[in-house]
Short mmCIF file of C-alpha atoms and ligand atoms in Angstrom, two decimals:
data_model
loop_
_atom_site.label_atom_id
_atom_site.label_comp_id
_atom_site.label_asym_id
_atom_site.label_seq_id
_atom_site.Cartn_x
_atom_site.Cartn_y
_atom_site.Cartn_z
CA MET A 1 1.01 -14.89 -12.44
CA THR A 2 1.04 -18.66 -12.13
CA ALA A 3 -2.45 -20.11 -11.71
CA ILE A 4 -3.16 -21.26 -8.14
CA SER A 5 -4.04 -24.74 -9.40
CA LYS A 6 -0.51 -25.03 -10.88
CA LEU A 7 1.02 -24.20 -7.49
CA VAL A 8 -1.04 -26.73 -5.52
CA ARG A 9 0.47 -30.18 -4.91
CA ASP A 10 -0.89 -32.80 -7.31
CA ASN A 11 -2.26 -35.05 -4.57
CA ILE A 12 -4.18 -32.11 -3.06
CA LEU A 13 -5.46 -30.97 -6.44
CA HIS A 14 -6.89 -34.45 -7.07
CA LEU A 15 -7.96 -35.12 -3.50
CA LYS A 16 -11.44 -36.43 -3.00
CA PRO A 17 -12.11 -34.82 0.38
CA TYR A 18 -13.96 -36.50 3.21
CA SER A 19 -17.61 -35.67 2.88
CA CYS A 20 -19.18 -35.33 6.29
CA ALA A 21 -22.85 -35.93 6.95
CA ARG A 22 -23.46 -32.31 7.89
CA SER A 23 -22.03 -30.90 4.67
CA GLU A 24 -23.83 -33.31 2.32
CA TYR A 25 -27.17 -32.12 3.57
CA ARG A 26 -28.12 -28.42 3.26
CA GLY A 27 -31.47 -26.94 4.17
CA GLU A 28 -34.13 -27.21 6.84
CA ALA A 29 -34.82 -30.51 8.57
CA SER A 30 -36.10 -31.61 11.96
CA VAL A 31 -34.92 -35.19 12.17
CA PHE A 32 -31.21 -35.85 11.94
CA LEU A 33 -30.42 -39.54 11.70
CA ASP A 34 -27.45 -39.16 9.37
CA ALA A 35 -24.35 -38.82 11.54
CA ASN A 36 -24.67 -41.55 14.18
CA GLU A 37 -24.99 -38.89 16.85
CA ASN A 38 -26.61 -39.58 20.19
CA PRO A 39 -30.08 -37.92 20.25
CA MET A 40 -29.54 -37.02 23.93
CA ASN A 41 -27.37 -34.31 25.51
CA ALA A 42 -28.38 -31.45 23.18
CA PRO A 43 -26.80 -29.26 21.97
CA TYR A 44 -23.42 -30.96 22.53
CA ASN A 45 -24.54 -34.18 20.85
CA ARG A 46 -24.41 -32.64 17.36
CA TYR A 47 -21.33 -32.31 15.19
CA PRO A 48 -20.32 -28.69 14.62
CA ASP A 49 -20.80 -26.77 11.38
CA PRO A 50 -17.66 -27.75 9.40
CA LEU A 51 -17.60 -24.40 7.58
CA GLN A 52 -18.53 -22.23 10.59
CA GLU A 53 -20.98 -20.18 8.54
CA GLU A 54 -22.54 -18.10 11.33
CA LEU A 55 -19.17 -17.14 12.76
CA LYS A 56 -17.69 -16.35 9.35
CA LYS A 57 -20.63 -14.08 8.52
CA LYS A 58 -19.84 -12.02 11.60
CA ILE A 59 -16.10 -11.94 10.93
CA ALA A 60 -16.76 -10.96 7.31
CA GLY A 61 -18.80 -7.98 8.50
CA ILE A 62 -16.03 -6.78 10.80
CA LYS A 63 -13.16 -7.41 8.37
CA ASN A 64 -15.01 -6.26 5.25
CA VAL A 65 -14.41 -9.46 3.28
CA ARG A 66 -16.74 -12.18 1.96
CA PRO A 67 -17.40 -15.17 4.29
CA SER A 68 -16.09 -17.42 1.51
CA GLN A 69 -12.70 -15.66 1.74
CA ILE A 70 -12.25 -16.86 5.33
CA MET A 71 -10.72 -20.06 6.68
CA LEU A 72 -10.88 -20.63 10.44
CA GLY A 73 -8.28 -22.75 12.19
CA VAL A 74 -7.21 -23.96 15.62
CA GLY A 75 -5.11 -20.84 16.12
CA SER A 76 -3.02 -19.43 13.28
CA ASP A 77 -0.88 -22.51 13.76
CA GLU A 78 -3.37 -24.59 11.77
CA PRO A 79 -3.45 -22.47 8.58
CA ILE A 80 0.36 -22.06 8.80
CA ASP A 81 0.71 -25.85 8.70
CA LEU A 82 -2.02 -26.35 6.10
CA VAL A 83 -0.70 -23.76 3.65
CA ILE A 84 2.59 -25.68 3.63
CA ARG A 85 0.83 -29.02 3.13
CA ILE A 86 -1.34 -27.65 0.32
CA PHE A 87 1.47 -26.13 -1.74
CA CYS A 88 4.81 -27.72 -0.83
CA GLU A 89 5.93 -31.15 -2.02
CA PRO A 90 8.15 -32.55 0.78
CA GLY A 91 11.79 -32.86 -0.24
CA GLU A 92 11.14 -30.92 -3.43
CA ASN A 93 9.74 -27.42 -2.86
CA ASN A 94 11.08 -24.72 -0.58
CA ILE A 95 9.85 -21.81 1.52
CA VAL A 96 11.49 -18.39 1.80
CA ALA A 97 10.95 -16.34 4.95
CA ILE A 98 12.31 -13.30 6.71
CA ASP A 99 14.68 -13.85 9.63
CA PRO A 100 14.20 -13.25 12.52
CA THR A 101 10.49 -13.99 12.66
CA TYR A 102 7.84 -16.19 14.29
CA GLY A 103 9.24 -19.66 15.00
CA MET A 104 6.22 -21.70 13.91
CA TYR A 105 6.86 -21.24 10.18
CA GLN A 106 10.12 -23.15 10.38
CA VAL A 107 8.75 -25.77 12.77
CA CYS A 108 5.89 -26.53 10.37
CA ALA A 109 8.27 -26.55 7.39
CA ASP A 110 10.60 -28.96 9.22
CA ILE A 111 7.74 -31.27 10.22
CA ASN A 112 6.63 -31.37 6.59
CA ASN A 113 10.22 -31.92 5.38
CA VAL A 114 10.13 -28.75 3.29
CA GLU A 115 13.34 -26.72 2.91
CA TYR A 116 13.08 -23.43 4.82
CA ARG A 117 15.27 -20.58 3.55
CA LYS A 118 15.85 -17.77 6.03
CA VAL A 119 16.69 -14.36 4.62
CA LEU A 120 18.04 -11.83 7.08
CA LEU A 121 16.26 -8.52 7.52
CA ASN A 122 18.49 -5.46 7.50
CA ARG A 123 20.27 -4.70 10.78
CA ASP A 124 17.53 -2.22 11.68
CA TYR A 125 14.91 -4.96 11.00
CA THR A 126 13.66 -3.34 7.81
CA LEU A 127 12.79 -5.49 4.81
CA ASP A 128 14.94 -5.78 1.70
CA ALA A 129 12.56 -7.11 -0.97
CA GLU A 130 15.29 -7.79 -3.47
CA ARG A 131 17.26 -9.99 -1.06
CA LEU A 132 14.12 -12.04 -0.41
CA LEU A 133 13.24 -12.36 -4.08
CA ASN A 134 16.84 -13.38 -4.86
CA ALA A 135 16.51 -16.28 -2.41
CA THR A 136 13.57 -17.74 -4.35
CA ASP A 137 13.96 -20.13 -7.26
CA GLY A 138 11.72 -22.29 -9.46
CA ARG A 139 10.99 -24.57 -6.51
CA THR A 140 9.85 -21.85 -4.11
CA LYS A 141 6.13 -22.12 -3.43
CA LEU A 142 5.67 -20.00 -0.32
CA LEU A 143 7.05 -16.78 1.06
CA PHE A 144 6.35 -15.87 4.70
CA LEU A 145 6.16 -12.25 5.81
CA CYS A 146 5.11 -11.10 9.27
CA SER A 147 4.05 -7.49 9.81
CA PRO A 148 4.20 -6.22 12.49
CA ASN A 149 7.00 -8.74 12.89
CA ASN A 150 7.61 -10.96 15.92
CA PRO A 151 10.03 -10.61 17.77
CA THR A 152 11.21 -7.28 16.32
CA GLY A 153 7.86 -5.47 16.72
CA ASN A 154 8.13 -3.29 13.61
CA LEU A 155 5.87 -3.05 10.59
CA LEU A 156 7.58 -4.06 7.36
CA ASN A 157 7.79 -1.28 4.80
CA ARG A 158 4.72 -1.28 2.52
CA ASN A 159 6.63 -0.48 -0.65
CA GLU A 160 9.09 -3.31 -0.04
CA ILE A 161 6.18 -5.69 0.63
CA ARG A 162 4.53 -4.49 -2.56
CA LYS A 163 7.69 -5.33 -4.53
CA ILE A 164 7.47 -8.88 -3.19
CA LEU A 165 3.73 -9.15 -3.90
CA ASN A 166 4.37 -8.00 -7.46
CA GLY A 167 7.60 -9.90 -8.01
CA PHE A 168 6.99 -13.37 -6.54
CA ASP A 169 5.11 -15.98 -8.50
CA GLY A 170 4.13 -18.25 -5.61
CA ILE A 171 1.96 -17.77 -2.53
CA ILE A 172 2.74 -14.93 -0.12
CA VAL A 173 1.63 -15.44 3.46
CA MET A 174 1.20 -12.20 5.37
CA ASP A 175 1.00 -12.87 9.10
CA GLU A 176 -0.85 -9.98 10.74
CA ALA A 177 -1.24 -11.37 14.26
CA TYR A 178 -0.47 -7.91 15.68
CA ILE A 179 -2.30 -5.77 13.13
CA ASP A 180 -4.79 -4.41 15.71
CA PHE A 181 -1.93 -2.68 17.52
CA SER A 182 -0.46 -1.17 14.40
CA SER A 183 -0.69 2.27 12.86
CA GLU A 184 -1.10 0.98 9.30
CA PRO A 185 -4.06 -0.71 7.60
CA SER A 186 -4.26 -4.45 7.00
CA TRP A 187 -3.34 -5.97 3.64
CA LEU A 188 -6.90 -7.35 3.67
CA GLU A 189 -7.77 -4.17 1.77
CA GLU A 190 -6.01 -5.65 -1.27
CA LEU A 191 -7.29 -9.20 -0.89
CA ASP A 192 -9.53 -8.99 -3.96
CA GLU A 193 -6.70 -7.83 -6.21
CA ARG A 194 -4.12 -10.32 -4.98
CA PRO A 195 -5.13 -13.92 -5.69
CA ASN A 196 -1.78 -15.28 -4.43
CA MET A 197 -1.87 -13.57 -1.00
CA VAL A 198 -2.93 -15.29 2.23
CA VAL A 199 -3.45 -12.93 5.18
CA MET A 200 -3.40 -14.48 8.64
CA GLN A 201 -4.86 -12.93 11.76
CA THR A 202 -5.76 -14.34 15.14
CA PHE A 203 -8.06 -13.93 18.13
CA SER A 204 -5.12 -14.69 20.44
CA LYS A 205 -3.73 -11.18 20.89
CA ALA A 206 -5.92 -8.04 20.66
CA TRP A 207 -9.13 -10.00 21.27
CA GLY A 208 -7.71 -11.62 24.42
CA LEU A 209 -8.69 -15.16 23.39
CA ALA A 210 -5.39 -17.08 23.27
CA SER A 211 -6.86 -19.97 25.28
CA VAL A 212 -9.70 -20.45 22.81
CA ARG A 213 -7.39 -21.33 19.87
CA CYS A 214 -9.05 -19.65 16.93
CA GLY A 215 -7.13 -18.17 14.02
CA MET A 216 -8.16 -16.74 10.66
CA ALA A 217 -6.72 -17.05 7.19
CA PHE A 218 -8.10 -14.78 4.47
CA ALA A 219 -7.56 -15.56 0.80
CA SER A 220 -9.21 -15.95 -2.59
CA GLU A 221 -12.10 -18.44 -2.75
CA GLU A 222 -9.85 -20.74 -4.73
CA ILE A 223 -7.32 -20.93 -1.89
CA THR A 224 -9.90 -21.13 0.94
CA GLY A 225 -11.43 -23.99 -1.07
CA PHE A 226 -8.17 -25.90 -0.74
CA PHE A 227 -7.94 -25.10 2.97
CA ASN A 228 -11.44 -26.50 3.42
CA ARG A 229 -10.59 -29.73 1.60
CA VAL A 230 -7.45 -30.35 3.65
CA LYS A 231 -8.46 -29.30 7.17
CA TYR A 232 -10.06 -31.69 9.65
CA PRO A 233 -13.79 -31.43 8.87
CA TYR A 234 -14.80 -30.42 12.40
CA ASN A 235 -11.71 -28.43 13.36
CA ILE A 236 -13.58 -25.67 15.24
CA ASN A 237 -15.92 -27.08 17.86
CA THR A 238 -19.39 -25.69 18.51
CA LEU A 239 -18.48 -24.16 21.87
CA THR A 240 -15.69 -22.18 20.25
CA GLN A 241 -17.81 -21.10 17.29
CA LYS A 242 -20.57 -19.80 19.56
CA PHE A 243 -18.22 -18.22 22.07
CA VAL A 244 -16.11 -16.38 19.50
CA ALA A 245 -19.26 -15.15 17.71
CA GLU A 246 -20.47 -13.74 21.02
CA GLN A 247 -17.09 -12.07 21.69
CA LEU A 248 -17.32 -10.38 18.29
CA ASP A 249 -20.33 -8.44 19.61
CA HIS A 250 -17.90 -6.60 21.88
CA GLU A 251 -15.56 -5.07 19.36
CA ASP A 252 -15.69 -1.82 21.35
CA ARG A 253 -14.21 -3.65 24.33
CA LYS A 254 -11.38 -5.01 22.16
CA ASP A 255 -10.73 -1.46 20.94
CA ARG A 256 -10.57 -0.20 24.54
CA TRP A 257 -8.07 -2.94 25.43
CA VAL A 258 -5.92 -2.02 22.45
CA LYS A 259 -6.02 1.66 23.44
CA MET A 260 -5.06 0.81 27.02
CA LEU A 261 -2.19 -1.42 25.86
CA LEU A 262 -0.87 1.23 23.49
CA GLU A 263 -0.87 3.74 26.39
CA GLN A 264 0.92 1.20 28.56
CA ARG A 265 3.41 0.56 25.78
CA GLY A 266 4.22 4.28 25.71
CA LEU A 267 4.68 4.33 29.49
CA LEU A 268 6.93 1.28 29.37
CA VAL A 269 9.09 2.92 26.71
CA GLU A 270 9.49 5.97 28.98
CA LYS A 271 10.28 3.98 32.12
CA LEU A 272 12.57 1.45 30.47
CA GLY A 273 14.32 4.27 28.65
CA VAL A 274 15.74 5.76 31.85
CA LEU A 275 17.14 2.48 33.20
CA PRO A 276 20.94 2.66 32.98
CA PHE A 277 21.39 -0.79 31.41
CA VAL A 278 18.81 -0.33 28.66
CA GLU A 279 20.82 0.30 25.50
CA ARG A 280 17.99 0.44 23.04
CA ILE A 281 14.23 0.06 22.77
CA TYR A 282 13.19 -0.80 19.25
CA PRO A 283 10.12 0.94 17.79
CA SER A 284 7.04 -1.27 18.15
CA ASP A 285 3.77 -1.53 16.28
CA ALA A 286 2.74 -4.48 18.42
CA ASN A 287 1.86 -5.28 22.05
CA PHE A 288 5.47 -5.99 22.99
CA LEU A 289 8.83 -4.29 23.05
CA LEU A 290 12.21 -5.58 21.97
CA VAL A 291 14.85 -4.21 24.32
CA LYS A 292 18.63 -4.41 23.99
CA VAL A 293 20.73 -4.79 27.12
CA PRO A 294 24.39 -5.72 27.78
CA ASP A 295 23.60 -9.14 29.29
CA ALA A 296 20.18 -10.45 28.30
CA ASP A 297 20.69 -13.91 29.85
CA GLU A 298 21.58 -12.42 33.24
CA ILE A 299 18.61 -10.04 33.34
CA TYR A 300 16.27 -12.74 32.11
CA HIS A 301 17.32 -15.17 34.87
CA LYS A 302 17.26 -12.53 37.59
CA LEU A 303 13.71 -11.60 36.62
CA VAL A 304 12.67 -15.26 36.60
CA ASP A 305 14.00 -15.54 40.18
CA ARG A 306 11.72 -12.64 41.09
CA GLY A 307 8.69 -14.23 39.46
CA VAL A 308 8.62 -12.02 36.37
CA ILE A 309 8.80 -13.88 33.07
CA ILE A 310 9.79 -12.16 29.84
CA ARG A 311 11.14 -13.70 26.63
CA ASN A 312 14.87 -14.02 26.15
CA ARG A 313 15.60 -13.50 22.43
CA ASN A 314 19.38 -13.32 22.87
CA ALA A 315 20.01 -16.39 20.70
CA ILE A 316 17.87 -15.23 17.76
CA SER A 317 19.34 -13.79 14.52
CA LEU A 318 20.06 -10.04 14.74
CA CYS A 319 18.71 -10.04 18.32
CA LEU A 320 21.96 -10.42 20.28
CA GLY A 321 21.38 -9.00 23.76
CA CYS A 322 17.64 -8.62 23.23
CA LEU A 323 14.71 -9.27 25.52
CA ARG A 324 11.11 -9.32 24.32
CA ILE A 325 8.72 -7.82 26.83
CA THR A 326 4.95 -8.16 26.44
CA VAL A 327 2.99 -5.07 27.42
CA GLY A 328 0.87 -6.12 30.39
CA ALA A 329 -1.71 -4.41 32.58
CA ALA A 330 -0.56 -1.27 34.45
CA GLU A 331 0.09 -3.20 37.69
CA GLU A 332 2.17 -5.85 35.92
CA ASN A 333 4.26 -3.30 34.07
CA GLU A 334 4.91 -1.46 37.35
CA ILE A 335 6.10 -4.66 39.01
CA LEU A 336 8.40 -5.31 36.04
CA ILE A 337 9.89 -1.81 36.22
CA ASN A 338 10.33 -1.99 40.01
CA GLU A 339 12.12 -5.33 39.77
CA LEU A 340 14.34 -4.05 36.97
CA LYS A 341 15.25 -1.00 39.06
CA GLN A 342 16.42 -3.29 41.87
CA LEU A 343 18.71 -5.41 39.69
C1 PLP B 1 1.11 -14.98 18.53
C2 PLP B 1 1.32 -15.12 17.07
C3 PLP B 1 0.41 -15.82 16.29
C4 PLP B 1 -0.83 -16.40 16.90
O1 PLP B 1 -0.86 -17.74 16.89
P1 PLP B 1 -2.20 -18.48 17.36
O2 PLP B 1 -1.92 -19.88 16.95
O3 PLP B 1 -3.33 -17.87 16.59
O4 PLP B 1 -2.34 -18.27 18.82
C5 PLP B 1 0.61 -15.89 14.93
N1 PLP B 1 1.67 -15.29 14.35
C6 PLP B 1 2.55 -14.60 15.08
C7 PLP B 1 3.67 -13.93 14.41
C8 PLP B 1 2.41 -14.51 16.46
O5 PLP B 1 3.32 -13.82 17.18
#
């Protein structure tokens, strides 16, 4: 395997990162006159911990990784952007990704002027490792996988993923935003053996914290070291760090929500399945369903008129005629079904 330091952009490798007051000093002190903070208005007057140590300790316990293997970002969006900026030379390197998938990978690639190569999944949304590997070349630095995938909802086959992990010489990003809803274990289990894998998860879905904007990237210490050099020093504010740490004390509540949503997903499958215009409901390992209908645009707009918003995926690769429906609370799902029955 190519050494990580050989994959990193030269300017990042040689970057002298900003050294903030709070990370130069480590230890116990009672007088802080180092960061030009206002002494009044405690505790909001102090800059946050740039490495979020307390919060990472808690996450590490739950995820069974070392705190040093964690990078925290403003949603997953931040590590998605940073991983591109760390490894891809604009106008020179390229990224290979499955298609269809989450739209932010391409947006971040485009913003960074990095070629983004889409490789179609099979028609049943399964992964063909060989097709993906064939799309890579000597300039490919990153490969994006998303499992369970958005918007298709399915887990990607583990053996196919393994072929890519074993066969690609760059960095593989595994987006596991929906892993809590899935029937298979996280790739975090193999983090220690796979120095070129970055696993991304988020608090936005199962944990019910989308408004808080906190995402996680897990990787080798070498890679998290680069994330830490490139990110804004104080990217996660103190309120967020404290609040998320507190939410982590209620993992049982998250588990109950997941259980409820999986039950609701099953009910939705049953009730959607008997509607005459539903042609197909794709199997889902996530908190949403991809549903094929004859006229997705028409159903989408009719639902909007009735105050029910779903996602129209009609224009996405391999998703002709498809609607993506998030599994809501029981009452919301009932309203959706009732409105659909009246169309
Ligand atoms: C929702 C989602 C995310 C989460 O993004 P955040 O920025 O953490 O809210 C990441 N990846 C995929 C595939 C998603 O669907």
